Structures are given as C-alpha cells and as structure tokens.
C-alpha cells in the first residue's frame, strides 16, 4: 500500500514539474465561472479537451464513508460495499474495496489527491496526467470533455483495458490547487454507477 501511495505522489509531483517546465508557453486556458453541472462525460480522440460538458444533474450523492483531503475537498463513497481508506486527511488518499461485487477478483480503487500548481492550463494538465496515468495503470486513456464539479471546472481522463475501467476528474480551484479523483472499476460493471455518486458528493472546504 505504501508503494501505491508513493506512486500517486510521484505521478502528481511529475505533473507539477512538467507544468513548471512549460509554463512560459502562456496561460491560455481560462477558468470557468462556477456552476453546478455534473453531466455525463464525453470524450475525444485528441489530446485536447472539448468545451465543458453538460448533462443530467439528477444524481444522488454517495452516502457512505467520508473521505477528507488535507485542505481542498471532502467526498463520500458508495454505502453498498466495505471500504479501506489509507491516508485520510492528507494530500494523497487511497481507498479500496475487495467487497465490490461477488466473484470480482480486481480491487475497486479510488485515489484522491491535491497538489499546488504553477500553471492554470487544464488542457496541458490533462495531457500530462494522461501520460502519467497510462504508464502507471497500463490502461489506454483518452482526454474527455471538461466538466464542472461543485462549481470547479476540470479535465477528464477515461479508458478501459485488461486491468479495468479508468476514470479521472481533475479540477483547479481559485488558489491553483489541483484536486484529482481517479477511479479504477472492474470490467463488466457499470462505471457511471460507481463514479457519478462519488463526484456528486464532492464538497470544497
């Protein structure tokens, strides 16, 4: 478990360093005005994100255990399974469950992180995060349409491979702190059923 948390820390640190190296390209990605849309994510085949997606907002927030990041956000997990949480109230929180579905051998993972950034270009962050997560998860990923969660616009990564289904949302708050919520869900299960209630429960501190 310590190795997995160190991998998350390393991936996020690489994102910060890479953004610093290219920050002189200009900050050409404006932040969105706050909204409360939590639409169904779209996806593109290019490395750049589409305009912010919109979609159904009638998603019941998860009501299970509370997860707290060090300074940016809280969220809840689905109440239907048992969870093990590592690093609660730190900058990297990892949650997993072996009680995800009968006969399922894969874990269900949720990784939640927060890290200060020196850039505010979401498209560039999305591409750097995609490269990092593909190397870590060994799942081919695409950059989806940006979406707004609890008033903060963020990038979307999604994909599927032998190791499961992957979905990540990464939002940049007014203090340029990037908060990411990444999911790995076993193949054969409904990704949205497990992702959307968690994102709907997210609240900023």
XYZ file of C-alpha atoms in Angstrom:
205
model
C 0.000 0.000 0.000
C 2.913 2.344 0.785
C 4.295 1.685 -2.712
C 0.933 2.565 -4.284
C 0.743 5.867 -2.346
C 4.326 6.696 -3.330
C 3.373 6.052 -6.972
C 0.497 8.527 -6.646
C 2.808 11.097 -5.041
C 5.427 10.627 -7.766
C 2.869 10.956 -10.561
C 1.492 14.184 -9.103
C 4.984 15.568 -8.495
C 5.929 14.856 -12.109
C 2.831 16.764 -13.214
C 3.895 19.812 -11.182
C 7.479 19.709 -12.528
C 6.358 19.240 -16.131
C 3.963 22.154 -15.898
C 6.718 24.344 -14.492
C 8.935 23.493 -17.441
C 6.345 24.647 -19.949
C 4.702 27.470 -18.004
C 6.288 30.106 -20.271
C 4.010 28.938 -23.091
C 1.339 31.231 -21.644
C -1.790 30.651 -19.612
C -4.258 30.262 -22.440
C -6.929 28.183 -20.706
C -9.369 30.467 -18.841
C -11.064 29.215 -15.700
C -14.789 28.708 -15.860
C -17.395 30.576 -13.923
C -18.820 28.488 -11.091
C -21.684 26.171 -11.974
C -23.143 23.021 -10.519
C -23.351 20.763 -13.568
C -22.320 17.147 -13.077
C -23.024 15.907 -16.577
C -22.180 12.627 -18.202
C -18.613 12.864 -19.529
C -17.950 12.936 -23.259
C -14.666 12.003 -24.845
C -12.406 12.983 -27.750
C -9.709 11.128 -29.629
C -7.308 14.074 -29.478
C -5.161 15.258 -26.602
C -7.155 18.456 -26.097
C -10.316 18.671 -24.037
C -13.617 19.814 -25.506
C -15.627 22.669 -24.010
C -17.177 21.896 -20.663
C -19.738 19.128 -20.956
C -23.295 19.334 -19.746
C -25.736 16.582 -18.938
C -28.070 15.139 -16.331
C -27.765 16.573 -12.848
C -30.165 14.191 -11.084
C -27.513 12.007 -9.478
C -27.936 11.034 -5.841
C -24.699 11.724 -3.938
C -22.982 8.775 -2.296
C -23.830 8.366 1.396
C -21.056 6.044 2.559
C -17.833 6.800 4.476
C -16.499 10.363 4.385
C -13.091 10.962 2.770
C -11.234 14.191 3.551
C -8.294 15.705 1.712
C -5.806 17.813 3.624
C -7.171 21.210 2.599
C -9.344 21.217 -0.520
C -12.305 18.837 -0.518
C -14.372 16.081 1.020
C -16.371 13.338 -0.672
C -18.292 10.204 0.202
C -18.084 6.632 -1.059
C -20.923 4.308 -2.074
C -22.544 2.797 1.016
C -23.174 -0.613 -0.558
C -19.676 -2.028 -0.030
C -16.997 -2.076 2.670
C -14.012 0.249 2.234
C -10.433 0.511 3.432
C -9.068 4.069 3.475
C -5.363 4.945 3.574
C -4.019 8.450 4.193
C -7.274 10.181 5.121
C -6.833 13.936 5.746
C -3.538 14.001 3.819
C -2.756 15.180 0.281
C -2.995 11.637 -1.142
C -5.865 9.387 -0.081
C -6.279 5.857 -1.460
C -9.445 3.829 -0.944
C -10.012 0.249 -1.996
C -12.580 -2.492 -1.543
C -12.461 -6.249 -2.010
C -16.203 -6.335 -1.367
C -17.035 -4.698 -4.678
C -19.029 -7.401 -6.434
C -19.471 -11.155 -5.932
C -16.773 -13.076 -7.783
C -14.802 -9.982 -8.723
C -11.065 -10.529 -8.305
C -9.995 -6.973 -9.109
C -9.976 -4.273 -6.448
C -12.058 -1.142 -6.814
C -9.695 1.792 -6.289
C -10.319 5.464 -5.672
C -7.315 7.788 -5.480
C -7.889 11.382 -4.325
C -5.027 13.893 -4.435
C -4.333 17.595 -4.076
C -1.235 19.464 -5.208
C -0.420 23.162 -5.802
C 0.234 24.089 -9.446
C 2.140 26.922 -11.125
C 0.031 26.836 -14.274
C -3.693 27.035 -14.967
C -3.869 25.410 -18.417
C -6.286 22.496 -17.996
C -5.631 21.093 -21.467
C -1.913 20.857 -20.750
C -2.575 19.323 -17.319
C -4.892 16.751 -18.890
C -2.288 15.628 -21.401
C 0.462 15.372 -18.795
C -1.858 13.474 -16.445
C -2.843 11.119 -19.282
C 0.784 10.244 -19.996
C 1.495 9.677 -16.310
C -1.598 7.559 -15.618
C -1.143 5.416 -18.731
C 2.321 4.492 -17.533
C 1.052 3.734 -14.015
C -2.230 1.960 -14.781
C -1.319 0.282 -18.085
C -4.741 1.286 -19.418
C -5.038 3.272 -22.695
C -6.639 6.630 -21.891
C -8.349 9.445 -23.770
C -8.934 13.052 -22.768
C -12.670 13.660 -22.421
C -14.671 16.874 -22.359
C -14.045 19.187 -19.436
C -16.783 19.081 -16.825
C -17.688 21.163 -13.803
C -17.995 19.547 -10.372
C -19.351 21.626 -7.478
C -18.518 24.854 -9.296
C -14.972 23.959 -10.376
C -14.065 23.103 -13.959
C -11.783 20.144 -14.514
C -10.333 17.824 -17.121
C -11.477 14.237 -17.678
C -9.480 11.108 -18.498
C -11.154 7.805 -19.303
C -10.324 4.432 -20.756
C -10.602 0.675 -20.464
C -8.184 -2.224 -20.654
C -7.500 -5.676 -19.209
C -6.775 -4.060 -15.817
C -10.223 -2.459 -15.597
C -12.083 0.742 -16.410
C -10.429 4.051 -15.513
C -11.947 7.492 -14.944
C -10.269 10.614 -13.560
C -11.507 14.151 -12.958
C -9.013 16.898 -12.121
C -10.191 20.366 -11.078
C -8.195 23.522 -10.411
C -9.529 25.808 -7.677
C -9.079 29.566 -7.300
C -5.816 29.035 -5.385
C -4.341 26.973 -8.255
C -4.518 23.757 -6.253
C -5.268 20.750 -8.441
C -7.622 18.182 -6.908
C -7.964 14.858 -8.706
C -10.350 11.954 -8.150
C -9.342 8.792 -10.018
C -11.297 5.534 -10.193
C -10.430 2.006 -11.333
C -13.554 -0.121 -11.654
C -13.525 -3.828 -12.628
C -14.558 -4.627 -16.180
C -18.139 -5.761 -16.601
C -19.531 -3.292 -14.060
C -21.297 -0.005 -14.765
C -18.621 2.698 -14.459
C -21.075 5.573 -14.054
C -22.929 3.777 -11.271
C -19.801 3.947 -9.108
C -18.198 7.188 -10.331
C -21.088 9.637 -10.531
C -22.434 9.364 -6.940
C -18.930 9.934 -5.562
C -18.383 13.029 -7.731
C -21.862 14.291 -6.824
C -20.896 14.133 -3.139
C -17.750 16.241 -3.552
C -17.703 19.437 -1.490
C -14.981 22.088 -1.325
C -13.571 23.078 2.057
